mmCIF file of C-alpha atoms and ligand atoms in Angstrom:
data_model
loop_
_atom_site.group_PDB
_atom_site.id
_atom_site.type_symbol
_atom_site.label_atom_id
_atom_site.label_comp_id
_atom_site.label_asym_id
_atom_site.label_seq_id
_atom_site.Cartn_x
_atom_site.Cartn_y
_atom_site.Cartn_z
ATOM 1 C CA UNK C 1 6.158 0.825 40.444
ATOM 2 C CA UNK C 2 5.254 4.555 40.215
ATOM 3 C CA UNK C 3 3.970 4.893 37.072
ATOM 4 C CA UNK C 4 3.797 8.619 36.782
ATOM 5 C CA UNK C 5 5.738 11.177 35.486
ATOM 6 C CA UNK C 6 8.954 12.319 37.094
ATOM 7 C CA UNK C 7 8.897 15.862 38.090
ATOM 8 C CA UNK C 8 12.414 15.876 36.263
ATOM 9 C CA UNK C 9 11.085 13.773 33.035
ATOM 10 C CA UNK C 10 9.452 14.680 30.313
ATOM 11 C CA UNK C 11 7.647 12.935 26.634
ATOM 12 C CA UNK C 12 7.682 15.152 23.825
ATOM 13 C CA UNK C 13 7.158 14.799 20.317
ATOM 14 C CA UNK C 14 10.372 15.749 18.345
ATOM 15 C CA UNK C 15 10.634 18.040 15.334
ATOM 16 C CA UNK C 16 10.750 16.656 11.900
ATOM 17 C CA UNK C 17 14.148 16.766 10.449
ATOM 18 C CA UNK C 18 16.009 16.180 14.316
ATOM 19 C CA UNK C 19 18.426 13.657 14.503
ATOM 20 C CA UNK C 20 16.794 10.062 15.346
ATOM 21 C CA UNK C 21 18.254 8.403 18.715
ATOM 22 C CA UNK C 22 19.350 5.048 16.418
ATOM 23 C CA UNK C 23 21.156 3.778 19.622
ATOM 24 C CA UNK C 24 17.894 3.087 21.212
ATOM 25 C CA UNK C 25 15.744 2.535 18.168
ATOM 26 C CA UNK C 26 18.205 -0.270 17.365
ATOM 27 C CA UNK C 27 17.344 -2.171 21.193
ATOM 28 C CA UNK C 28 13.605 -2.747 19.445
ATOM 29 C CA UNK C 29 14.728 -3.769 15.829
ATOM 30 C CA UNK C 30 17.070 -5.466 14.235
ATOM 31 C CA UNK C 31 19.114 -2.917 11.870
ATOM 32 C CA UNK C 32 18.841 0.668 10.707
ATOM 33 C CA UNK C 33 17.580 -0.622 7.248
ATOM 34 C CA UNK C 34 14.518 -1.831 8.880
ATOM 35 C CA UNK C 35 13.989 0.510 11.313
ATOM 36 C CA UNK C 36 13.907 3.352 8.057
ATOM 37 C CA UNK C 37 11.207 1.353 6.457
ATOM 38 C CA UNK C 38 8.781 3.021 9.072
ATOM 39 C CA UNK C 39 10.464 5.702 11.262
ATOM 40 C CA UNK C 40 10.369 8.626 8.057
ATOM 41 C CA UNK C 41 6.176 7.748 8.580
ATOM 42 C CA UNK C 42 6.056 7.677 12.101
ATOM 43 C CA UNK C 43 5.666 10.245 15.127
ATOM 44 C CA UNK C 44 8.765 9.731 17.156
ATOM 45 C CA UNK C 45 8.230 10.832 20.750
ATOM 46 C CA UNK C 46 11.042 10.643 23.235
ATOM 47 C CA UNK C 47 11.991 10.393 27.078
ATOM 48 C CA UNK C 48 13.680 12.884 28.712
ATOM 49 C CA UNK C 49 15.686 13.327 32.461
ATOM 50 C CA UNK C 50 17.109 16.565 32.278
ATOM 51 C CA UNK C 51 17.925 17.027 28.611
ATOM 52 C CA UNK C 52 19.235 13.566 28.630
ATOM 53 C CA UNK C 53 17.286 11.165 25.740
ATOM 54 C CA UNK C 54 16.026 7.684 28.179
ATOM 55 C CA UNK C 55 13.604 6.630 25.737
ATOM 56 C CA UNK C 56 11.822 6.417 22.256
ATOM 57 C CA UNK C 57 8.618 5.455 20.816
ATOM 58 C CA UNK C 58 7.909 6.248 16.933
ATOM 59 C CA UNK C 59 3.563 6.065 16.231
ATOM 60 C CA UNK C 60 2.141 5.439 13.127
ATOM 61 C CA UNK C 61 -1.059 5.517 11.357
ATOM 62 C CA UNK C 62 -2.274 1.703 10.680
ATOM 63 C CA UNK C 63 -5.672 2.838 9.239
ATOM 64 C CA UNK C 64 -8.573 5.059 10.021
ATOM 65 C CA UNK C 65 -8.804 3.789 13.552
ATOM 66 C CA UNK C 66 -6.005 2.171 14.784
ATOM 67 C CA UNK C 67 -2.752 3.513 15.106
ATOM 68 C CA UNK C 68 0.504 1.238 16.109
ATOM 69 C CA UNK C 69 3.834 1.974 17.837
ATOM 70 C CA UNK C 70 6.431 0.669 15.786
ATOM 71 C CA UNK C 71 9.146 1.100 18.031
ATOM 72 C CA UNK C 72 9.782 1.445 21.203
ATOM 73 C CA UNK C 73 13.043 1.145 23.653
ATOM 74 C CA UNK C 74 14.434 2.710 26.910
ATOM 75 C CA UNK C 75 18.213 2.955 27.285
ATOM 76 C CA UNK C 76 19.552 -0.572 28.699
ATOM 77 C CA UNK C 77 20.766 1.539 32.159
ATOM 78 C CA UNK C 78 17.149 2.916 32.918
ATOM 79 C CA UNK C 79 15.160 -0.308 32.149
ATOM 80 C CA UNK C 80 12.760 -1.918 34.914
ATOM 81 C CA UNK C 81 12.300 1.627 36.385
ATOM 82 C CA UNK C 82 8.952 2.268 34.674
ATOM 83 C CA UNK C 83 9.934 4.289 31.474
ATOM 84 C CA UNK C 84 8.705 1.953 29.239
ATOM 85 C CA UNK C 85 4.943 1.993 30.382
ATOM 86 C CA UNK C 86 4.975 5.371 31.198
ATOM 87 C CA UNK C 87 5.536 5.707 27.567
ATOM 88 C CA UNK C 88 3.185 2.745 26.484
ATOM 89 C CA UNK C 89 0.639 4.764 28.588
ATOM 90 C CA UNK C 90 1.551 8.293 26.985
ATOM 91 C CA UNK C 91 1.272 6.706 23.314
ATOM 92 C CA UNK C 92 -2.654 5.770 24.352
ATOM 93 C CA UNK C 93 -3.059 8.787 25.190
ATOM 94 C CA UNK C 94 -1.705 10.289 22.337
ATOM 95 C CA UNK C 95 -3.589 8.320 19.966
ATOM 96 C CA UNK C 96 -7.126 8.358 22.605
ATOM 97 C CA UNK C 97 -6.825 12.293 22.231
ATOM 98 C CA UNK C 98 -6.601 11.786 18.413
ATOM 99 C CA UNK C 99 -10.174 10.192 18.110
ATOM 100 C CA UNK C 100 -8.418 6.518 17.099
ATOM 101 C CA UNK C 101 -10.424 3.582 18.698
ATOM 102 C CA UNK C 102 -7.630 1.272 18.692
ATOM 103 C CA UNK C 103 -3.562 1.071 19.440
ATOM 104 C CA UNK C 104 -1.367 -1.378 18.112
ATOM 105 C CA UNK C 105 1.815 -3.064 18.833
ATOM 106 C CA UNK C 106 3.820 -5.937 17.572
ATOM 107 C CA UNK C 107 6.706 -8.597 18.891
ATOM 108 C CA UNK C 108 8.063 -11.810 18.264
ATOM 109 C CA UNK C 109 7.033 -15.249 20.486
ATOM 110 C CA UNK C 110 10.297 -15.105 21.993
ATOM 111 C CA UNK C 111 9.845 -11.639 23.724
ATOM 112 C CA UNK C 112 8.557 -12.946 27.084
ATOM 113 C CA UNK C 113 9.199 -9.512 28.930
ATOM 114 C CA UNK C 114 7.570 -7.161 26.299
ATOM 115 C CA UNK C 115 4.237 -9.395 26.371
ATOM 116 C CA UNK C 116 4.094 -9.470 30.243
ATOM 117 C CA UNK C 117 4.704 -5.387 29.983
ATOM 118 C CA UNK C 118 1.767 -4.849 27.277
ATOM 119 C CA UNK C 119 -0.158 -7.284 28.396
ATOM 120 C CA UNK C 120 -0.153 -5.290 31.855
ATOM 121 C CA UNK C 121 -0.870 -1.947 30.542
ATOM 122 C CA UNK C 122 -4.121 -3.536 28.796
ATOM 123 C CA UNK C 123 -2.990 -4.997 25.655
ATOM 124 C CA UNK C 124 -4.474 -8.133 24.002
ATOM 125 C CA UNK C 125 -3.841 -10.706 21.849
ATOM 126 C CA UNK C 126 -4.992 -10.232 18.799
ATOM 127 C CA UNK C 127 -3.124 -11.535 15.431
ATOM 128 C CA UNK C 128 -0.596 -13.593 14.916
ATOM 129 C CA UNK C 129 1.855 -13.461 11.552
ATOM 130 C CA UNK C 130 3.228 -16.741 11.096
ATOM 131 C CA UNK C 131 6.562 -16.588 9.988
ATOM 132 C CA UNK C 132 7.045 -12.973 9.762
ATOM 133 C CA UNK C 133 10.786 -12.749 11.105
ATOM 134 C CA UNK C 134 12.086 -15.849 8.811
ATOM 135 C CA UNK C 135 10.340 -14.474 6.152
ATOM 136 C CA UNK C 136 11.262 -10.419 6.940
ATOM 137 C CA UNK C 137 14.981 -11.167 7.856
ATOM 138 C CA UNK C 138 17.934 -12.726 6.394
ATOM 139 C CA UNK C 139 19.661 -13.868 9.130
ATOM 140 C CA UNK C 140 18.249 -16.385 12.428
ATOM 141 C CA UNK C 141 17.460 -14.277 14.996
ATOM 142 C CA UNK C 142 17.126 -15.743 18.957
ATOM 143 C CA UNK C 143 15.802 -13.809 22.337
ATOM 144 C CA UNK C 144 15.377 -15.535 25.374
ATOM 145 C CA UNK C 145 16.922 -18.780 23.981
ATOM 146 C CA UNK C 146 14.422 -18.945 21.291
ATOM 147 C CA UNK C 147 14.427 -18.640 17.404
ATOM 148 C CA UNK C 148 12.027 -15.587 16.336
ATOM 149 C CA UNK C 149 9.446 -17.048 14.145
ATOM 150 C CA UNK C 150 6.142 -15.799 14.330
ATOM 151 C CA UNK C 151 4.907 -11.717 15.117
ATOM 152 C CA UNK C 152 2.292 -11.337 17.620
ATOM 153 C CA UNK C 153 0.308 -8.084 17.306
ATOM 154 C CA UNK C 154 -1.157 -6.899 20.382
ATOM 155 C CA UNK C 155 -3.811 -4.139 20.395
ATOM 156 C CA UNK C 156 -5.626 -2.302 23.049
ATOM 157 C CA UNK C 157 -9.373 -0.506 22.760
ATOM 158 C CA UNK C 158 -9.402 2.730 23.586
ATOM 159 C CA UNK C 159 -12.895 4.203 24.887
ATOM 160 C CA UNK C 160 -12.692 1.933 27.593
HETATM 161 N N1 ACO L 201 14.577 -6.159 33.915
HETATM 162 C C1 ACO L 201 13.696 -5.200 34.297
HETATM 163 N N2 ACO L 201 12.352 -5.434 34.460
HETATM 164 C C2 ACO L 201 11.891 -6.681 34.243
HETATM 165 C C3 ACO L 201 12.755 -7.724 33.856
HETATM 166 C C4 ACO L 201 14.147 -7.434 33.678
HETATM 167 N N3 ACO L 201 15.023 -8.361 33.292
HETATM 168 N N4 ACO L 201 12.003 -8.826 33.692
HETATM 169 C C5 ACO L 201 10.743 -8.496 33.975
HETATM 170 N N5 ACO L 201 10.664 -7.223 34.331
HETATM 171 C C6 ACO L 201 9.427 -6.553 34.682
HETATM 172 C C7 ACO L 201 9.543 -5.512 35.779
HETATM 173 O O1 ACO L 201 9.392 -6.114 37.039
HETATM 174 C C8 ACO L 201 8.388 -4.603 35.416
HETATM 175 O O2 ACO L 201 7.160 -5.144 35.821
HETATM 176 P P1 ACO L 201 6.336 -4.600 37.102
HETATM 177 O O3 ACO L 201 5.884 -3.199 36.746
HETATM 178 O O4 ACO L 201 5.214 -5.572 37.228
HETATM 179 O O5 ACO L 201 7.327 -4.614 38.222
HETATM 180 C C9 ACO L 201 8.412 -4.625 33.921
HETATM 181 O O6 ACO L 201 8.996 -5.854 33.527
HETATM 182 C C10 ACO L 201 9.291 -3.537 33.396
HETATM 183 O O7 ACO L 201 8.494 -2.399 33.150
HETATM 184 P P2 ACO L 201 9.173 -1.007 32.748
HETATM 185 O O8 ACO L 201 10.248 -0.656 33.720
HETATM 186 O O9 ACO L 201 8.100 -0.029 32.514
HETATM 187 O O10 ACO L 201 9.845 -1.405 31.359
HETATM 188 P P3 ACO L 201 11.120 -0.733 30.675
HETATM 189 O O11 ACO L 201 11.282 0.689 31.069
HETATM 190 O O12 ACO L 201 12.301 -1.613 30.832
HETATM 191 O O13 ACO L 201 10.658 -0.731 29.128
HETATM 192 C C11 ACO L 201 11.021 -2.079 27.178
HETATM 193 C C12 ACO L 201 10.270 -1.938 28.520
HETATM 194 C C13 ACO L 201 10.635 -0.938 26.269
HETATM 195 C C14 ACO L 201 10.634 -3.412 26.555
HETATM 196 C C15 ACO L 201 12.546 -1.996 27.490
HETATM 197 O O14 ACO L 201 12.897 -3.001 28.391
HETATM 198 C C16 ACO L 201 13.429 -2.079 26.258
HETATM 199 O O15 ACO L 201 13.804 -1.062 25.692
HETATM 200 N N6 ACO L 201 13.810 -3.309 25.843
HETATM 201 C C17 ACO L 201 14.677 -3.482 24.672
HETATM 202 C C18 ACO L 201 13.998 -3.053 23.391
HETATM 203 C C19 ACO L 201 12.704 -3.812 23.142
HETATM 204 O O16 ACO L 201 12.627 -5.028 23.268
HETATM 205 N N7 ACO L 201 11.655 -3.061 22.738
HETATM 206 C C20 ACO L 201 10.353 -3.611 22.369
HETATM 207 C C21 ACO L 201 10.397 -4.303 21.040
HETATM 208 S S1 ACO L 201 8.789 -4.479 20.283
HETATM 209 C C22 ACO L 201 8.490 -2.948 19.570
HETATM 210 O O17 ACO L 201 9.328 -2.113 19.575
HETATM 211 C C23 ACO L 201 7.178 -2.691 18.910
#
């Protein structure tokens, strides 16, 4: 999979105040109310084709030296084309250029595909939060067959 840039794509950070893509923030997260807890906080970078909006990823400051991505999602036509780590590789740059040592990101034990994709891009295992979907949302929520239970944060060091 080519895993740079398309001559015809582009990642840039947008302006505060633009209108959030909620269609694709909403792929990664359950509703708007919880995607507000953290995107007013976050950077929110985005995917572009031509003017057209493929993706989003929204970065935000953990602590001194790590930084996560809260969110990230490509539009459902475009996935499995390479969008999604060209982003995941874009936000460690981002946050390697901005003297953090560490990036974070988190997903449930039911989200098979996202762990294989951060895991490739360098990503480890590194915390687990039991319970943290049946305690952080009302209703049962399933992927892949499987109840969401427990929040697996991944993070990646980045001098390496
Ligand atoms: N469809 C496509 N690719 C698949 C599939 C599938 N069903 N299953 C496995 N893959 C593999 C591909 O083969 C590829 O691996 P390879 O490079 O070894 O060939 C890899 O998964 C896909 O890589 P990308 O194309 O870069 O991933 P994509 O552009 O689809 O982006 C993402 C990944 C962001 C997870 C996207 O699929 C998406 O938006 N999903 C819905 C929202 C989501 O779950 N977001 C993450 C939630 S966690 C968080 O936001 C912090």
């Amino acid at each position: 999979m080519n895993l740079l840039l398309e001559k015809t794509d582009k990642i840039r950070l947008i302006q505060e105040g633009s209108k959030l893509p909620y269609d694709l923030l909403l792929l990664a997260d359950e509703t708007i109310e919880a995607i507000d807890k953290y995107i007013h906080d976050s950077e929110i970078y985005i995917y572009e084709r031509e003017g057209e909006t493929l993706g989003v990823y929204a970065l935000q400051m953990f602590d001194g030296e790590s930084i996560e991505i809260k969110n990230i999602a490509v539009s459902k036509t475009c996935q499995g084309e390479g969008i999604g780590q060209r982003m995941l590789l874009n936000a460690m740059e981002q946050a390697k250029d901005r003297g953090f040592k560490y990036i974070l990101i988190g997903t449930s034990n039911a989200a098979f595909r996202q762990l294989y994709i951060y895991q490739k891009v360098g990503f480890e295992i590194y915390e687990v939060k039991k319970d943290f979907y049946t305690k952080n949302y009302s209703q049962e929520l399933i992927e892949n067959g499987l109840p969401l239970n427990h929040m697996l944060v991944l993070r990646k060091q980045l001098n390496d």
